[in-house]
């Protein structure tokens, strides 16, 4: 038997600085969609997420809430896991950077940098933004504030270890050139080259002495290791790199893709590859940087009262509608706006009207014309069948192309083109007319079979995005979940077995929302989130 191909995908590890909003959920759901897709295609997938628990910001947050930092981060890690379980995130591992497996390995990584002469000790004088855990020079500031988040920066003057970044700049550029798909979208790559690498990489301060919530520098415990050196290493420490058992590391590294938001591209496309080069390890195959979910009045922030939490949407509208919206509404890679109106519209139009109705109509016609049984024999093609079949076939091909590029909104619009095409097929074939003439009985049978088959294709295709609807569709059609396997949609038709009975009465899988009431509800919840 040939060995199963592996696929390693990661999300950023998030800061435990508060409750997760839909932005964090967005990255995680997108990564989950890829993980599910690759599993569906037969890959041996490893999907990592976790928490970035060290650093000055977290120490200060813990102090504010009167807790020991370890208790503080553990509590948030538990609530994060609960949220990911609620959202059906199919992660294989959840790493916390305060775990021993990580701490031990990061100490070894730092020691290796020291041994190889990549790190030297010096004096750091400069500016630091605590919320971004990031260093800046005077000229990088925007009106005296942090260029990334607009907040005040602190003057830092302390002894520090420095990483010699310059040494690797040429190799990094060569890697970009040889691996054209390393950074996506491409615009981010140009930004990195023109804004950071070409002007000359500065040596990076990789330790701090003014607080102690972090991993100690081996042999010099006055220093804690810079939180980004600590954090980025999670992608390999979680695989056992530097431990007694590197089996997972050997199997899954290099990562196929690190999914990140546009705010942390620099760390992933400059620092991380350079650290890996210093460790003499292969670099990840791709860093995909997506855009941000914005609100009509700008960034989500508690003070503006415009924060949307995933739990609220899931409780009221269900997980599938929430996951669908996140991946359908925003073109992955670009910023997009969340509005209560667009959420309600998508749910009503795409889910309740288009998909929900198609299932309902199909099930009720099957009951009306064939006593609930999906006809599989004596099928006489209608003039409209070939177009439906070829559409389903072409959707599958375009779906695969766009999925590889992580163009989720394109993939979903492709699937919905099959939903619309199938609804149109009902209008074209007018089963209620065929049902009037016994001579058209076999044509009616073919139409019913094609409708069930088309819905089955849709159920297979939506699996990376929705976790309940595929099973609900199969259940209403009376079909076994085995028919959700990818290879069952390689052809259209001849898959549904004989003597299958659909349910007698299908319940709507996506109830229609009262737009006015629900828009007001979401808005109220956003304001209540202050
Ligand atoms: O940066 N829209 O953690 P973090 C879309 N610990 N995505 C958003 C978003 C929004 N409005 N807001 C946040 C860190 N995100 C580091 C990462 S990795 C080794 C260390 C997502 O909690 C997006 O993926 O600030 C962004 O990159 C990430 O959350 C930042 O999470």
Coordinates of C-alpha atoms and ligand atoms in Angstrom, one line a residue:
X1 CA 0.0 0.0 0.0
X2 CA 1.4 3.4 -0.9
X3 CA 1.9 5.7 2.1
X4 CA -0.7 8.3 2.8
X5 CA 0.3 11.8 1.8
X6 CA 0.6 14.1 4.8
X7 CA -0.7 17.7 5.2
X8 CA 0.2 19.9 8.1
X9 CA -1.8 23.1 8.7
X10 CA -1.7 25.6 11.5
X11 CA -3.5 28.6 12.8
X12 CA -1.7 31.4 14.7
X13 CA -1.6 30.6 18.4
X14 CA -3.8 33.3 19.9
X15 CA -3.1 35.6 22.9
X16 CA -5.2 34.9 25.9
X17 CA -6.0 38.6 26.2
X18 CA -9.8 38.3 26.3
X19 CA -12.8 36.5 24.8
X20 CA -12.4 35.5 21.1
X21 CA -14.4 37.5 18.6
X22 CA -15.4 36.5 15.1
X23 CA -12.0 37.6 13.8
X24 CA -10.2 34.8 15.7
X25 CA -13.0 32.4 14.8
X26 CA -12.6 33.4 11.1
X27 CA -8.9 32.2 10.9
X28 CA -9.7 29.1 12.7
X29 CA -12.8 28.1 10.7
X30 CA -10.9 28.8 7.4
X31 CA -8.0 26.6 8.5
X32 CA -10.6 23.9 9.6
X33 CA -12.2 24.1 6.1
X34 CA -8.8 23.3 4.5
X35 CA -8.1 20.5 7.1
X36 CA -11.5 18.9 6.4
X37 CA -11.1 19.2 2.6
X38 CA -7.7 17.6 2.7
X39 CA -9.0 14.7 4.9
X40 CA -11.9 14.3 2.4
X41 CA -9.3 14.0 -0.3
X42 CA -7.5 11.2 1.6
X43 CA -4.6 13.1 3.2
X44 CA -3.2 12.3 6.6
X45 CA -3.9 15.7 8.0
X46 CA -2.4 17.3 11.1
X47 CA -4.1 20.5 12.2
X48 CA -2.6 22.6 15.0
X49 CA -4.0 25.5 17.0
X50 CA -3.2 26.8 20.5
X51 CA -2.4 29.7 22.7
X52 CA 0.5 32.2 22.9
X53 CA 0.8 32.6 26.7
X54 CA 4.0 34.4 27.6
X55 CA 5.0 38.0 27.4
X56 CA 4.6 41.4 29.1
X57 CA 1.0 41.8 27.8
X58 CA -0.3 38.6 29.3
X59 CA 1.6 39.2 32.6
X60 CA -0.1 42.6 32.8
X61 CA -3.6 41.2 31.9
X62 CA -3.2 38.5 34.6
X63 CA -2.2 41.2 37.1
X64 CA -5.3 43.3 36.2
X65 CA -7.5 40.3 36.9
X66 CA -5.7 39.5 40.2
X67 CA -4.6 36.0 39.0
X68 CA -1.4 34.2 38.7
X69 CA -0.5 34.3 35.0
X70 CA -0.6 30.5 34.8
X71 CA -4.1 30.3 36.2
X72 CA -5.1 33.1 34.0
X73 CA -3.9 31.5 30.8
X74 CA -5.2 28.1 31.7
X75 CA -8.7 29.5 32.3
X76 CA -8.7 31.2 28.9
X77 CA -7.2 28.1 27.2
X78 CA -10.1 26.0 28.5
X79 CA -12.6 28.5 27.2
X80 CA -10.8 28.6 23.8
X81 CA -11.0 24.8 23.6
X82 CA -14.7 24.9 24.4
X83 CA -15.3 27.5 21.7
X84 CA -13.4 25.4 19.1
X85 CA -15.4 22.3 20.1
X86 CA -18.6 24.2 19.8
X87 CA -17.5 25.3 16.3
X88 CA -16.5 21.8 15.3
X89 CA -12.9 22.7 14.7
X90 CA -11.2 19.5 13.9
X91 CA -7.8 20.2 15.4
X92 CA -5.4 17.4 16.2
X93 CA -3.4 19.3 18.7
X94 CA -3.8 22.3 21.0
X95 CA -0.5 23.8 22.2
X96 CA -0.1 26.1 25.1
X97 CA 3.3 27.8 25.2
X98 CA 3.5 27.3 29.0
X99 CA 3.5 23.5 28.6
X100 CA 6.7 21.7 29.5
X101 CA 7.0 20.1 26.0
X102 CA 7.2 23.6 24.5
X103 CA 9.3 25.3 27.1
X104 CA 12.0 22.6 27.1
X105 CA 12.2 22.7 23.3
X106 CA 12.4 26.5 23.1
X107 CA 15.3 26.5 25.6
X108 CA 17.1 24.1 23.2
X109 CA 16.3 26.2 20.2
X110 CA 17.7 29.3 21.9
X111 CA 20.8 27.4 23.0
X112 CA 21.3 26.3 19.4
X113 CA 21.2 29.9 18.2
X114 CA 23.8 30.8 20.9
X115 CA 26.0 27.9 20.0
X116 CA 25.9 28.8 16.3
X117 CA 26.8 32.4 16.9
X118 CA 23.5 33.7 15.6
X119 CA 22.9 35.6 18.8
X120 CA 25.1 38.1 20.7
X121 CA 24.5 40.1 23.8
X122 CA 24.3 43.9 23.7
X123 CA 22.3 46.9 24.9
X124 CA 18.8 47.6 23.5
X125 CA 17.6 51.1 23.3
X126 CA 14.4 51.7 21.5
X127 CA 10.7 51.7 21.5
X128 CA 8.3 48.8 22.3
X129 CA 4.6 48.3 21.8
X130 CA 3.3 46.0 24.5
X131 CA -0.1 45.1 22.8
X132 CA 1.8 44.1 19.6
X133 CA 4.8 42.7 21.5
X134 CA 6.9 44.5 18.8
X135 CA 9.9 46.8 18.6
X136 CA 10.0 50.0 16.5
X137 CA 12.5 52.7 15.6
X138 CA 11.7 56.4 16.0
X139 CA 11.2 56.7 12.2
X140 CA 8.8 53.8 12.0
X141 CA 6.3 55.4 14.4
X142 CA 3.2 57.1 13.1
X143 CA 2.6 60.4 14.8
X144 CA 4.6 59.1 17.7
X145 CA 2.4 56.0 18.1
X146 CA 2.7 52.4 17.2
X147 CA 2.3 52.1 13.4
X148 CA 0.4 48.8 13.8
X149 CA -2.2 49.5 16.5
X150 CA -1.9 53.3 17.0
X151 CA -1.3 53.0 20.8
X152 CA 1.5 54.5 22.9
X153 CA 4.9 52.8 22.8
X154 CA 7.3 52.5 25.7
X155 CA 11.0 53.5 25.8
X156 CA 13.0 50.4 26.5
X157 CA 16.7 50.6 27.6
X158 CA 18.0 47.3 28.8
X159 CA 20.6 44.6 28.2
X160 CA 19.4 42.2 25.5
X161 CA 20.4 39.4 23.3
X162 CA 20.3 40.1 19.6
X163 CA 19.7 37.9 16.7
X164 CA 21.8 38.6 13.6
X165 CA 19.1 38.8 11.0
X166 CA 21.2 40.5 8.3
X167 CA 23.2 37.3 7.9
X168 CA 20.2 35.6 6.4
X169 CA 18.6 38.3 4.3
X170 CA 20.0 37.2 0.9
X171 CA 19.0 33.6 1.5
X172 CA 15.6 34.7 2.5
X173 CA 15.1 36.7 -0.7
X174 CA 16.4 33.7 -2.7
X175 CA 13.9 31.5 -1.0
X176 CA 11.1 33.9 -2.0
X177 CA 12.3 33.9 -5.6
X178 CA 12.6 30.1 -5.8
X179 CA 9.2 29.5 -4.1
X180 CA 6.8 31.8 -5.8
X181 CA 3.9 30.5 -3.8
X182 CA 5.6 30.9 -0.4
X183 CA 3.7 34.0 0.5
X184 CA 0.1 34.5 -0.5
X185 CA -1.5 36.8 -1.6
X186 CA 1.4 38.0 -3.6
X187 CA 0.9 41.7 -2.6
X188 CA 2.0 40.7 0.9
X189 CA 5.3 39.4 -0.4
X190 CA 6.0 42.7 -2.2
X191 CA 5.2 44.6 1.0
X192 CA 7.7 42.5 2.9
X193 CA 10.5 42.8 0.3
X194 CA 10.1 46.6 -0.3
X195 CA 9.3 47.7 3.3
X196 CA 11.5 45.4 5.4
X197 CA 14.1 43.3 3.5
X198 CA 15.4 45.7 0.9
X199 CA 15.9 48.7 3.3
X200 CA 18.0 46.3 5.3
X201 CA 17.0 44.0 8.1
X202 CA 17.8 45.2 11.6
X203 CA 19.2 42.8 14.2
X204 CA 16.3 41.7 16.4
X205 CA 16.3 42.0 20.1
X206 CA 15.3 38.5 21.3
X207 CA 15.3 38.8 25.1
X208 CA 13.8 41.1 27.7
X209 CA 14.8 41.7 31.3
X210 CA 12.1 44.1 32.6
X211 CA 9.5 41.4 33.3
X212 CA 9.8 37.6 34.0
X213 CA 6.7 35.9 32.4
X214 CA 8.4 34.0 29.8
X215 CA 10.9 31.2 29.1
X216 CA 14.3 32.0 30.7
X217 CA 17.4 32.3 28.5
X218 CA 19.5 29.2 29.2
X219 CA 22.3 30.1 31.6
X220 CA 21.2 33.7 32.0
X221 CA 17.8 33.6 33.8
X222 CA 17.7 37.4 34.2
X223 CA 16.5 37.3 30.6
X224 CA 13.3 35.9 29.2
X225 CA 13.2 34.9 25.6
X226 CA 11.3 37.3 23.3
X227 CA 7.7 36.2 23.0
X228 CA 7.8 35.9 19.2
X229 CA 10.8 33.5 19.2
X230 CA 8.9 31.5 21.8
X231 CA 5.6 31.7 19.9
X232 CA 6.7 30.9 16.4
X233 CA 8.5 27.8 17.6
X234 CA 5.2 26.2 18.6
X235 CA 4.8 25.0 15.0
X236 CA 7.7 22.6 15.6
X237 CA 7.7 22.0 19.3
X238 CA 4.2 20.7 19.1
X239 CA 5.5 18.0 16.8
X240 CA 8.1 17.0 19.4
X241 CA 11.1 18.9 17.8
X242 CA 14.0 18.8 20.2
X243 CA 12.4 16.1 22.4
X244 CA 13.3 12.4 22.8
X245 CA 10.6 11.6 20.2
X246 CA 10.7 13.4 16.9
X247 CA 8.5 11.0 15.1
X248 CA 5.7 13.5 14.4
X249 CA 8.2 16.2 13.5
X250 CA 9.8 13.9 10.9
X251 CA 6.5 12.9 9.6
X252 CA 4.8 16.3 9.2
X253 CA 7.4 19.0 9.0
X254 CA 7.7 21.2 6.9
X255 CA 4.2 22.6 7.3
X256 CA 2.1 22.8 4.2
X257 CA 0.6 26.1 5.3
X258 CA 0.6 28.5 8.2
X259 CA -2.7 30.4 8.0
X260 CA -2.3 33.9 9.5
X261 CA -4.0 37.3 9.5
X262 CA -2.4 40.1 7.6
X263 CA -1.2 41.7 10.9
X264 CA 1.4 39.0 11.6
X265 CA 2.8 38.4 8.1
X266 CA 6.2 40.0 8.9
X267 CA 6.7 37.6 11.8
X268 CA 5.9 34.6 9.7
X269 CA 7.6 35.5 6.5
X270 CA 10.8 37.1 7.8
X271 CA 11.5 36.1 11.4
X272 CA 10.2 32.5 11.2
X273 CA 12.1 31.5 8.0
X274 CA 15.3 33.0 9.4
X275 CA 15.0 31.2 12.7
X276 CA 14.4 28.0 10.8
X277 CA 17.4 28.6 8.6
X278 CA 19.5 29.1 11.7
X279 CA 18.2 25.8 13.0
X280 CA 19.0 24.2 9.6
X281 CA 15.5 23.1 9.1
X282 CA 13.3 23.2 6.0
X283 CA 11.0 26.2 5.7
X284 CA 7.2 26.0 5.6
X285 CA 5.7 25.6 2.1
X286 CA 3.3 28.5 2.4
X287 CA 2.2 31.4 4.5
X288 CA -1.3 32.4 3.7
X289 CA -2.3 35.9 5.0
X290 CA -6.0 36.6 5.1
X291 CA -7.7 40.0 5.5
X292 CA -9.5 41.4 8.4
X293 CA -13.2 41.4 9.3
X294 CA -14.1 45.0 9.8
X295 CA -17.2 46.7 11.1
X296 CA -19.0 49.5 9.3
X297 CA -17.3 51.9 11.8
X298 CA -13.9 50.4 11.5
X299 CA -12.1 47.8 13.6
X300 CA -14.0 45.7 16.2
X301 CA -13.4 47.1 19.6
X302 CA -15.1 46.9 22.9
X303 CA -15.0 50.6 23.4
X304 CA -17.0 51.1 20.2
X305 CA -19.5 48.5 21.2
X306 CA -19.2 46.7 17.8
X307 CA -17.7 43.4 18.8
X308 CA -19.4 40.3 17.5
X309 CA -18.8 37.0 19.4
X310 CA -19.3 33.7 17.6
X311 CA -21.2 32.2 20.4
X312 CA -24.1 34.7 20.0
X313 CA -24.4 33.9 16.2
X314 CA -24.2 30.1 16.8
X315 CA -26.7 30.0 19.6
X316 CA -29.3 31.9 17.6
X317 CA -28.6 30.9 14.0
X318 CA -26.7 27.7 14.3
X319 CA -23.1 26.7 13.6
X320 CA -23.5 26.0 9.9
X321 CA -25.0 29.5 9.1
X322 CA -22.2 31.1 11.1
X323 CA -19.4 29.1 9.4
X324 CA -21.0 29.6 6.0
X325 CA -21.2 33.4 6.5
X326 CA -17.6 33.8 7.6
X327 CA -16.2 32.0 4.6
X328 CA -18.8 33.1 2.0
X329 CA -19.0 36.8 2.7
X330 CA -15.3 37.8 2.8
X331 CA -13.0 37.0 -0.1
X332 CA -10.1 35.2 1.7
X333 CA -7.1 37.4 1.5
X334 CA -9.0 40.7 1.5
X335 CA -10.7 42.7 4.2
X336 CA -14.5 42.5 4.4
X337 CA -17.2 44.0 6.4
X338 CA -19.5 42.3 8.8
X339 CA -23.0 43.7 9.0
X340 CA -26.1 42.3 10.7
X341 CA -28.0 42.9 7.4
X342 CA -25.5 40.9 5.3
X343 CA -25.6 38.1 7.8
X344 CA -29.4 37.8 7.8
X345 CA -29.5 38.2 4.0
X346 CA -27.0 35.4 3.4
X347 CA -28.8 33.1 5.8
X348 CA -32.2 33.8 4.2
X349 CA -31.3 33.8 0.6
X350 CA -28.5 31.3 0.2
X351 CA -29.4 28.9 3.0
X352 CA -33.1 29.0 3.7
X353 CA -34.4 29.9 0.2
X354 CA -31.9 28.3 -2.1
X355 CA -30.5 25.2 -0.4
X356 CA -33.2 24.6 2.2
X357 CA -36.0 24.9 -0.3
X358 CA -34.4 22.6 -2.8
X359 CA -34.2 19.9 -0.2
X360 CA -37.7 20.5 0.9
X361 CA -39.2 20.5 -2.6
X362 CA -37.3 17.4 -3.5
X363 CA -38.4 15.4 -0.5
X364 CA -42.0 16.4 -0.8
X365 CA -42.1 15.6 -4.6
X366 CA -40.5 12.2 -3.9
X367 CA -43.3 11.5 -1.4
X368 CA -46.0 12.8 -3.6
X369 CA -45.0 11.0 -6.8
X370 CA -43.1 7.9 -5.7
X371 CA -44.4 7.1 -2.2
X372 CA -41.1 8.4 -0.8
X373 CA -38.9 6.1 -2.7
X374 CA -36.0 7.5 -4.9
X375 CA -36.6 5.9 -8.3
X376 CA -33.5 4.1 -9.6
X377 CA -35.0 2.1 -12.5
X378 CA -36.7 2.8 -15.8
X379 CA -35.2 6.2 -15.9
X380 CA -35.8 8.1 -19.1
X381 CA -33.6 11.1 -19.7
X382 CA -35.2 14.5 -20.3
X383 CA -33.7 17.1 -22.6
X384 CA -32.5 19.0 -19.5
X385 CA -30.5 16.2 -17.8
X386 CA -27.2 16.6 -19.6
X387 CA -26.8 20.2 -18.7
X388 CA -27.4 19.5 -15.0
X389 CA -24.9 16.7 -15.0
X390 CA -22.2 18.6 -16.9
X391 CA -22.7 21.6 -14.5
X392 CA -22.2 19.3 -11.5
X393 CA -19.1 17.9 -13.1
X394 CA -17.6 21.3 -13.9
X395 CA -18.4 22.7 -10.4
X396 CA -16.4 19.9 -8.9
X397 CA -13.3 20.7 -11.0
X398 CA -13.5 24.5 -10.4
X399 CA -14.1 23.8 -6.7
X400 CA -10.9 21.8 -6.5
X401 CA -8.9 24.6 -8.2
X402 CA -10.3 27.3 -6.0
X403 CA -9.9 25.3 -2.8
X404 CA -6.2 24.7 -3.5
X405 CA -5.9 28.5 -3.6
X406 CA -8.0 28.9 -0.5
X407 CA -10.6 31.0 -2.3
X408 CA -13.4 29.9 -0.1
X409 CA -15.9 32.5 -1.2
X410 CA -15.3 31.4 -4.8
X411 CA -15.7 27.7 -3.8
X412 CA -19.0 28.4 -2.0
X413 CA -20.3 30.4 -4.9
X414 CA -19.5 27.5 -7.2
X415 CA -21.4 25.1 -4.9
X416 CA -24.3 27.6 -4.9
X417 CA -24.3 27.7 -8.6
X418 CA -25.1 24.0 -8.5
X419 CA -27.9 24.7 -6.0
X420 CA -29.3 27.3 -8.3
X421 CA -28.8 25.1 -11.4
X422 CA -30.7 22.4 -9.6
X423 CA -33.6 24.7 -8.7
X424 CA -33.7 25.8 -12.3
X425 CA -33.8 22.2 -13.4
X426 CA -37.0 21.7 -11.4
X427 CA -38.5 24.7 -13.2
X428 CA -37.3 23.4 -16.6
X429 CA -38.6 19.9 -16.1
X430 CA -41.8 20.9 -14.3
X431 CA -42.3 17.6 -12.5
X432 CA -45.9 18.6 -11.7
X433 CA -46.7 18.6 -15.4
X434 CA -44.8 15.3 -16.0
X435 CA -46.9 13.8 -13.2
X436 CA -50.1 14.4 -15.1
X437 CA -49.3 12.0 -17.9
X438 CA -48.6 8.3 -17.3
X439 CA -46.5 8.3 -20.5
X440 CA -44.0 10.7 -18.8
X441 CA -43.7 8.5 -15.7
X442 CA -40.1 7.3 -16.6
X443 CA -39.0 10.9 -17.2
X444 CA -40.4 11.9 -13.9
X445 CA -38.5 9.1 -12.3
X446 CA -35.3 10.4 -13.9
X447 CA -35.9 13.9 -12.7
X448 CA -36.4 12.7 -9.1
X449 CA -33.3 10.6 -9.3
X450 CA -31.3 13.5 -10.6
X451 CA -32.6 15.8 -7.9
X452 CA -31.5 13.4 -5.2
X453 CA -28.2 12.9 -6.8
X454 CA -27.6 16.6 -7.2
X455 CA -28.4 17.2 -3.5
X456 CA -26.0 14.4 -2.6
X457 CA -23.2 16.1 -4.6
X458 CA -24.0 19.4 -2.8
X459 CA -23.9 17.5 0.6
X460 CA -20.4 16.1 -0.3
X461 CA -19.1 19.5 -1.4
X462 CA -20.2 21.5 1.6
X463 CA -18.5 19.2 4.1
X464 CA -15.4 21.4 4.6
X465 CA -17.7 24.3 5.4
X466 CA -20.7 23.0 7.3
X467 CA -20.7 20.2 9.8
X468 CA -24.4 19.5 10.3
X469 CA -26.1 20.1 7.0
X470 CA -24.4 17.4 5.0
X471 CA -25.6 14.7 7.5
X472 CA -29.1 16.3 7.6
X473 CA -29.4 16.3 3.9
X474 CA -28.4 12.6 3.7
X475 CA -30.8 11.8 6.5
X476 CA -33.7 13.4 4.8
X477 CA -32.8 11.6 1.6
X478 CA -32.5 8.3 3.5
X479 CA -28.9 7.9 2.3
X480 CA -26.0 6.4 4.2
X481 CA -23.2 8.8 5.2
X482 CA -20.8 6.5 3.3
X483 CA -22.1 8.3 0.2
X484 CA -20.5 11.5 1.5
X485 CA -17.1 10.2 0.4
X486 CA -15.2 12.3 -2.2
X487 CA -14.8 9.5 -4.7
X488 CA -18.6 9.1 -4.9
X489 CA -18.9 12.4 -6.8
X490 CA -16.4 11.6 -9.5
X491 CA -19.4 10.8 -11.7
X492 CA -23.0 12.0 -11.6
X493 CA -25.6 9.3 -11.2
X494 CA -25.7 5.5 -10.7
X495 CA -24.6 5.8 -7.1
X496 CA -27.9 5.9 -5.2
X497 CA -28.9 2.3 -4.3
X498 CA -32.3 0.8 -4.9
X499 CA -35.1 0.9 -2.4
X500 CA -34.1 4.1 -0.6
X501 CA -36.9 6.0 1.1
X502 CA -36.7 9.7 1.9
X503 CA -38.2 11.0 5.1
X504 CA -42.0 11.5 5.0
X505 CA -41.8 15.0 6.0
X506 CA -38.6 17.0 5.9
X507 CA -38.1 19.7 8.4
X508 CA -36.4 22.9 7.1
X509 CA -32.7 22.7 7.8
X510 CA -32.4 26.5 7.6
X511 CA -35.5 28.3 8.9
X512 CA -36.2 31.6 7.3
X513 CA -35.4 34.6 9.5
X514 CA -37.5 37.7 10.1
X515 CA -35.0 40.2 8.8
X516 CA -36.1 43.2 10.8
X517 CA -36.2 41.4 14.1
X518 CA -32.9 39.6 13.6
X519 CA -31.0 42.6 12.4
X520 CA -32.1 44.5 15.5
X521 CA -31.2 41.5 17.7
X522 CA -27.7 41.2 16.3
X523 CA -27.2 45.0 16.7
X524 CA -28.4 44.9 20.3
X525 CA -26.0 42.0 21.1
X526 CA -23.1 43.9 19.6
X527 CA -23.8 46.9 21.8
X528 CA -24.4 44.7 24.8
X529 CA -20.9 43.3 24.3
X530 CA -19.2 46.5 25.6
Ligands
LIG1 O1 -1.0 37.8 17.0 N1 -10.3 39.7 11.3 O2 -2.3 36.6 18.5 P1 -3.7 37.3 18.4 C1 -9.7 38.6 10.9 N2 -0.2 35.5 19.4 N3 -8.8 37.9 11.7 C2 -8.5 38.4 12.9 C3 -9.2 39.6 13.4 C4 -10.1 40.2 12.5 N4 -10.8 41.3 12.8 N5 -8.7 39.8 14.6 C5 -7.8 38.8 14.9 C6 -1.1 36.9 17.8 N6 -7.7 38.0 13.9 C7 0.1 36.1 18.2 C8 0.2 35.0 17.1 S1 1.5 32.9 16.0 C9 3.0 32.2 16.3 C10 1.4 34.1 17.3 C11 -6.9 36.8 13.8 O3 -4.5 36.7 19.5 C12 -5.9 36.8 12.7 O4 -5.5 35.5 12.3 O5 -3.5 38.8 18.4 C13 -4.7 37.4 13.4 O6 -3.5 37.2 12.7 C14 -4.8 36.7 14.7 O7 -6.2 36.6 15.0 C15 -4.1 37.5 15.8 O8 -4.3 36.8 17.0

